[in-house]
Coordinates of C-alpha atoms in Angstrom, one line a residue:
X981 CA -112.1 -223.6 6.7
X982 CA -111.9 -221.1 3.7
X983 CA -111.9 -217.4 3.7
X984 CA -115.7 -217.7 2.0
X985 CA -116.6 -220.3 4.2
X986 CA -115.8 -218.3 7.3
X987 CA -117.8 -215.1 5.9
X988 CA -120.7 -217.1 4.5
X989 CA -120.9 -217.9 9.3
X990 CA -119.9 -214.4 10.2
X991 CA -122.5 -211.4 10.8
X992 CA -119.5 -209.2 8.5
X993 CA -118.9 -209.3 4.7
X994 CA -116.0 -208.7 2.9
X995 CA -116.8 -205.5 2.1
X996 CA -117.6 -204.4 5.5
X997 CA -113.7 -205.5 6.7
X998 CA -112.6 -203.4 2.9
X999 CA -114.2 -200.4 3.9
X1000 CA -112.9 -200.1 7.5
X1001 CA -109.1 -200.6 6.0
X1002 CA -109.6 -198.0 3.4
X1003 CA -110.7 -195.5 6.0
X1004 CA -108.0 -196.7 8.5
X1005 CA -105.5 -195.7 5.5
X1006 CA -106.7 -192.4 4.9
X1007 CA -107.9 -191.0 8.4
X1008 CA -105.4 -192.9 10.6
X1009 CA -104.0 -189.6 11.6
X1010 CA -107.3 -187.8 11.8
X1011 CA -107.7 -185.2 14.8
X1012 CA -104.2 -186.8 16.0
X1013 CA -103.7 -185.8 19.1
X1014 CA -101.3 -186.4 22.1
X1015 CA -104.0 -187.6 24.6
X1016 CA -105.3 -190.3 22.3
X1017 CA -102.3 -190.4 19.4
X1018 CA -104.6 -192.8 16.6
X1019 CA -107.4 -193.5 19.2
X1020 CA -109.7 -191.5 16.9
X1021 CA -108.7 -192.7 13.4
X1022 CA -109.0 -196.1 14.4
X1023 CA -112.7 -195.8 15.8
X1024 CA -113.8 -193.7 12.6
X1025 CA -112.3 -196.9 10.6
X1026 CA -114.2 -199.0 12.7
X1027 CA -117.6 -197.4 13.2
X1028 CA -118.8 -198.9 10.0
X1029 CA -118.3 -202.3 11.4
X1030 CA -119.5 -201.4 14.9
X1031 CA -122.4 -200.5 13.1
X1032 CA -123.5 -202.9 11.4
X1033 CA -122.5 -204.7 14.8
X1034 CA -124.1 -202.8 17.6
X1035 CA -126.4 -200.2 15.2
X1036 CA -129.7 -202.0 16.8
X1037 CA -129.0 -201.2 20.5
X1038 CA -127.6 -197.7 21.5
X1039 CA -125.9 -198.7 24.7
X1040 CA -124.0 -201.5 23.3
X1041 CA -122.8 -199.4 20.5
X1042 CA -121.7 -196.1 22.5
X1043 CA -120.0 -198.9 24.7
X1044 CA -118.0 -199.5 21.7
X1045 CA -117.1 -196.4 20.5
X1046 CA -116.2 -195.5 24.1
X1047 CA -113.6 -198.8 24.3
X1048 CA -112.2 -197.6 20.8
X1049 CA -111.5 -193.8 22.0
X1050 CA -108.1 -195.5 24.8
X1051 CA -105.2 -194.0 23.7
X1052 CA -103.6 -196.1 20.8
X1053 CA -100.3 -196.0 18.7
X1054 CA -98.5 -198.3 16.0
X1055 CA -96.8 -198.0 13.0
X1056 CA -100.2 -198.2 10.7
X1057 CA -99.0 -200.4 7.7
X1058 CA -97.6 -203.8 9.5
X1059 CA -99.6 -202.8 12.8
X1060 CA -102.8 -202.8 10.4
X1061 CA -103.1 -206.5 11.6
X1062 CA -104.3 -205.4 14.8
X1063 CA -107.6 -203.6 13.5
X1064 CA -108.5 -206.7 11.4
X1065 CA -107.8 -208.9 14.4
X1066 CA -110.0 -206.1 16.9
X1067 CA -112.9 -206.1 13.7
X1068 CA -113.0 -210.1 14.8
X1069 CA -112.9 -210.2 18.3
X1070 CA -115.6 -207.1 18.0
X1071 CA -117.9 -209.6 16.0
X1072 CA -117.2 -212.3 18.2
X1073 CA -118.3 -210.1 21.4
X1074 CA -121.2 -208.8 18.9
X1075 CA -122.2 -213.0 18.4
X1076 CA -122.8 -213.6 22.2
X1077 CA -118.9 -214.7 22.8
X1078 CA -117.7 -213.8 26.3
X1079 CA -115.0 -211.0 25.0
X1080 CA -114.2 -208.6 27.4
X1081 CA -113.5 -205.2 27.1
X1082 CA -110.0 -206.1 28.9
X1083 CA -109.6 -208.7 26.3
X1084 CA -109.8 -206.4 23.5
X1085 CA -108.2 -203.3 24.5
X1086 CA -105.2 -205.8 26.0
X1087 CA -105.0 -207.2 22.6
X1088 CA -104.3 -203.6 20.7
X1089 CA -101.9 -202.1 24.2
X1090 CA -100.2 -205.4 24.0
X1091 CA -99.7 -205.3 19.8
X1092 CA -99.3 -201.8 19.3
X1093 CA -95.9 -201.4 20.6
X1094 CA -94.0 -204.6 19.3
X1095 CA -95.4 -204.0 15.7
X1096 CA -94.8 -200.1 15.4
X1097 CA -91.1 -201.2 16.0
X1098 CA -91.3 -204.1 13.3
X1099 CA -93.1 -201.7 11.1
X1100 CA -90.6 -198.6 11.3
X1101 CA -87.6 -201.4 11.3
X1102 CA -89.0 -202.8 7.7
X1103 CA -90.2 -199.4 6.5
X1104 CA -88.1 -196.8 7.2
X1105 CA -84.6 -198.9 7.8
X1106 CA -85.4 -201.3 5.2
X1107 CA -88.1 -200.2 2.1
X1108 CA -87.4 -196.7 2.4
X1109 CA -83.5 -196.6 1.8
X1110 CA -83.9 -199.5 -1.3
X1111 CA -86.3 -197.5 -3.1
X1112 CA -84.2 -194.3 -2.6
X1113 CA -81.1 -195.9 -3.5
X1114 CA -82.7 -196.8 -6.6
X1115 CA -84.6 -193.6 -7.1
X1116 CA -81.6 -191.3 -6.6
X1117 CA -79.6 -193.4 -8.7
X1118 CA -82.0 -192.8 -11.7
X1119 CA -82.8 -189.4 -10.6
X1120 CA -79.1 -188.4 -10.4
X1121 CA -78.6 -188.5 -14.1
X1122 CA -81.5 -185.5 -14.6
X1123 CA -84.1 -188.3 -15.0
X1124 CA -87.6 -187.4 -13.8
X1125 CA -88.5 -191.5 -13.7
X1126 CA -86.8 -192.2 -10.7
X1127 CA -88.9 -189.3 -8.5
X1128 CA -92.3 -190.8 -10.1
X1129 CA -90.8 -194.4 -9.3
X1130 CA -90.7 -193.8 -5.8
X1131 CA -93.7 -191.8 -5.3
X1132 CA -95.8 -194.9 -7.0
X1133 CA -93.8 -198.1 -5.4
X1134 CA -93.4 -196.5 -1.9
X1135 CA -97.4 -196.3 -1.3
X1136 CA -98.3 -199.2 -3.7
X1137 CA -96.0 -201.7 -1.3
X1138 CA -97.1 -200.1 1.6
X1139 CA -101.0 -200.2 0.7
X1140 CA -100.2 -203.8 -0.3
X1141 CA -98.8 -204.7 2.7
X1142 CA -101.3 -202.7 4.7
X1143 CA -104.5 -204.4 3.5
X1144 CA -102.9 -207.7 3.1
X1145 CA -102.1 -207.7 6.8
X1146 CA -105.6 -206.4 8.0
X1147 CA -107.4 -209.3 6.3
X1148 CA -105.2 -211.8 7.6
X1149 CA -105.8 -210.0 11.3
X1150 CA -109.3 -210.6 10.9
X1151 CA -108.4 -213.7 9.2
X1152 CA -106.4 -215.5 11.9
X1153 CA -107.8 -213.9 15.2
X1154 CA -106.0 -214.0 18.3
X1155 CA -105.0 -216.8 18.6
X1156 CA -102.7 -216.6 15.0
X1157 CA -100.8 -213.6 15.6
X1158 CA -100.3 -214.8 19.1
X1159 CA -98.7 -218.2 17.7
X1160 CA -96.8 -216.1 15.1
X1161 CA -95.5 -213.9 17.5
X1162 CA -94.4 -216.6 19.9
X1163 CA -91.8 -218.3 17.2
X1164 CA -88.8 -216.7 15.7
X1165 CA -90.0 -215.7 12.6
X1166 CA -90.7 -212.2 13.8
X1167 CA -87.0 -211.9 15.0
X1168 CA -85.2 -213.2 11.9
X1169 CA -87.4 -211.1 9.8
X1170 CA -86.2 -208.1 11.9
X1171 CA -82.1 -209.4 11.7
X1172 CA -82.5 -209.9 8.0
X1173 CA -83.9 -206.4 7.6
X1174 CA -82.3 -204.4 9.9
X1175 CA -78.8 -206.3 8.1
X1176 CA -80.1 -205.4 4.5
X1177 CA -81.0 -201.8 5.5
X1178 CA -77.4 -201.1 6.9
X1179 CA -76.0 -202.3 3.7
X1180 CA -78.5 -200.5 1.8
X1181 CA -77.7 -197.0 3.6
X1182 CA -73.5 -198.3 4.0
X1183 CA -73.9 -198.2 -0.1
X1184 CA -76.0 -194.5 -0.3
X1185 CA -73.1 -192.9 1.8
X1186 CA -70.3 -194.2 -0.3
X1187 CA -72.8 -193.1 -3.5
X1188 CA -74.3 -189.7 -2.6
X1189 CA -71.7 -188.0 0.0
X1190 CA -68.9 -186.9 -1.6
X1191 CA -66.3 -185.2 0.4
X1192 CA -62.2 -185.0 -0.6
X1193 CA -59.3 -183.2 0.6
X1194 CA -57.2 -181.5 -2.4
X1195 CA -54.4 -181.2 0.7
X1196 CA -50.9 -182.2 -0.8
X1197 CA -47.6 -182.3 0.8
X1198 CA -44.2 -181.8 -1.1
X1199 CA -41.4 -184.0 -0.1
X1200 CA -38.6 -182.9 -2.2
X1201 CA -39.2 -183.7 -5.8
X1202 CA -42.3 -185.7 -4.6
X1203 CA -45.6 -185.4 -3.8
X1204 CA -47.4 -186.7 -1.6
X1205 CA -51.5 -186.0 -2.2
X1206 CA -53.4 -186.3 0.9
X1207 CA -56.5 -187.8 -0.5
X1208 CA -55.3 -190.2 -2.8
X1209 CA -52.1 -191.2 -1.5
X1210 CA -53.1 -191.4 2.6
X1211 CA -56.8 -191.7 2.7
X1212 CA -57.9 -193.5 -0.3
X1213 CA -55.1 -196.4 0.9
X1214 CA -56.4 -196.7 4.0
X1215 CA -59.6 -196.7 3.4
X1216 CA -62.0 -195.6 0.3
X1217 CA -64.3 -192.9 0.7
X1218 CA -63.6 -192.5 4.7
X1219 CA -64.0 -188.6 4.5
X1220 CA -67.8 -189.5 3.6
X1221 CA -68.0 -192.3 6.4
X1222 CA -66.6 -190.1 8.7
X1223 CA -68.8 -187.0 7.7
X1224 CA -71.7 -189.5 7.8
X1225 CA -71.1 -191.1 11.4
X1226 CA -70.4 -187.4 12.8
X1227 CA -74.1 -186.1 11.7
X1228 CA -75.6 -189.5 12.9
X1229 CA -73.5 -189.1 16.4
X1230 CA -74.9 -185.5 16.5
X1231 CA -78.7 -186.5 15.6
X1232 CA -78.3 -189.1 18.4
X1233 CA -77.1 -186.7 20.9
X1234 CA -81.1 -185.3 20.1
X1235 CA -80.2 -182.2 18.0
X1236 CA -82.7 -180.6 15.5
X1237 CA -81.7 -181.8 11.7
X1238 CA -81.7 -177.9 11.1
X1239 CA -78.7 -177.2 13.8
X1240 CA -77.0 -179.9 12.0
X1241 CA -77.6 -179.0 8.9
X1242 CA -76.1 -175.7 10.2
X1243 CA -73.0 -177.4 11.7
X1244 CA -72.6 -179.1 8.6
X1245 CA -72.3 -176.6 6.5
X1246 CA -70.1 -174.3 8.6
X1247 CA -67.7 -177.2 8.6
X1248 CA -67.7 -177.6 4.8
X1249 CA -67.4 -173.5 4.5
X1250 CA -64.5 -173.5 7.1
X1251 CA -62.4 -176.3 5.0
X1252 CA -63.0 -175.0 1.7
X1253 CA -61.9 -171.2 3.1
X1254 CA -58.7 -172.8 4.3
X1255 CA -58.3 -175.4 1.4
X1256 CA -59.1 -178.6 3.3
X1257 CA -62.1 -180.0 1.4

């Protein structure tokens, strides 16, 4: 059955599934809050379609609004698949099908999770890091094209993947995602991207940090220069690497990025007072 097909049977247009994403995309974080995290944003995207749903009897729709207010949290570009796939289990319920309340805040607790750590996996250890090794690299040379590359691609992919997903949630149903899910799509997605975002950030440190030791030993008539005669044989650009692993080992250990910022730069100013960097 066709996209047109199914709306021509559904009480929902097109239109009415288009509006809820929008507002999902711009009010997602509205009145965030650490009781209900999204719970709000995502009924305010809904209402239209519980509207249009439930409008006719009061009970039915303040029942709604009250199952949409549970406390819910996702990553909200790939987890956007769960609001088109709620919008079609809410029109379902709205048809006369037996859809619980269980059923459909099971289906959001059970999604939420598993997608907001595909979504930040893709996003921020995958997209991100590409489009900033790209715009840096531009931007680098005093070129303002590489700032206003990123600031158009970043939300232009992410819208793109954001509405795409929705309509396919409402789409597929269930039942889709939950056959998706099941296979190992999911998990070589994640392998390839968490592998291509490593690369991606292995080639930004060996780009953007630049660190070297003007240290130099004289042995006899020779000399020996610590950076490019000891650490540039055994490996190039380990001062960076090393620099690099050190802040991630401290942001691990939970610190703010300020106190390392700090630390870092108290190193730097300590080894360029005594001539090591």
């Amino acid at each position: 059955m066709s996209e047109q097909e199914k709306m021509e049977q559904n009480l929902l247009k097109k239109s009415d599934v288009v509006k809820s994403f929008w507002l999902w995309m711009f009010f997602y974080v509205s009145n965030y809050n650490y009781e209900r995290l999204m719970a709000n944003g995502f009924v305010h995207a809904l209402s239209p379609v519980l509207k249009k749903l439930y409008g006719h009897d009061k009970e039915e729709m303040k029942a709604a609004l009250q199952r949409h207010l549970a406390f819910f949290n996702t990553e909200p570009h790939f987890g956007s698949i769960i609001g088109g796939m709620t919008i079609a289990l809410e029109e379902q319920r709205a048809k006369g099908k037996p859809i619980s309340d269980q059923m459909i805040n099971g289906l959001k607790t059970g999604l939420m999770g598993p997608l907001a750590g595909i979504g930040d996996t893709l996003w921020q250890g995958t997209l991100t890091p590409i489009l900033l090794s790209f715009a840096l690299s531009i931007s680098a040379q005093g070129n303002l094209i590489g700032v206003g590359l990123y600031m158009i691609l970043m939300p232009l992919i992410m819208f793109t993947i954001a509405y795409n997903l929705w309509m396919k949630g409402y789409f597929l149903g269930r039942e889709g995602l939950q056959k998706l899910m099941a296979g190992n799509m999911i998990q070589k997605v994640m392998t390839v991207a968490q592998t291509m975002g490593g690369i991606v950030l292995g080639g930004l440190t060996a780009s953007f940090v630049t660190l070297s030791s003007p240290v130099s030993f004289h042995l006899g008539e020779s000399v020996l220069k610590l950076q490019a005669d000891v650490l540039d044989k055994l490996l190039l650009g380990l001062l960076p690497l090393v620099m690099t692993l050190f802040t991630l080992h401290l942001l691990n250990r939970k610190m703010k990025s300020t106190t390392v910022l700090c630390i870092i730069a108290g190193i730097s100013g300590i080894g360029a007072a005594l001539g090591i960097f």
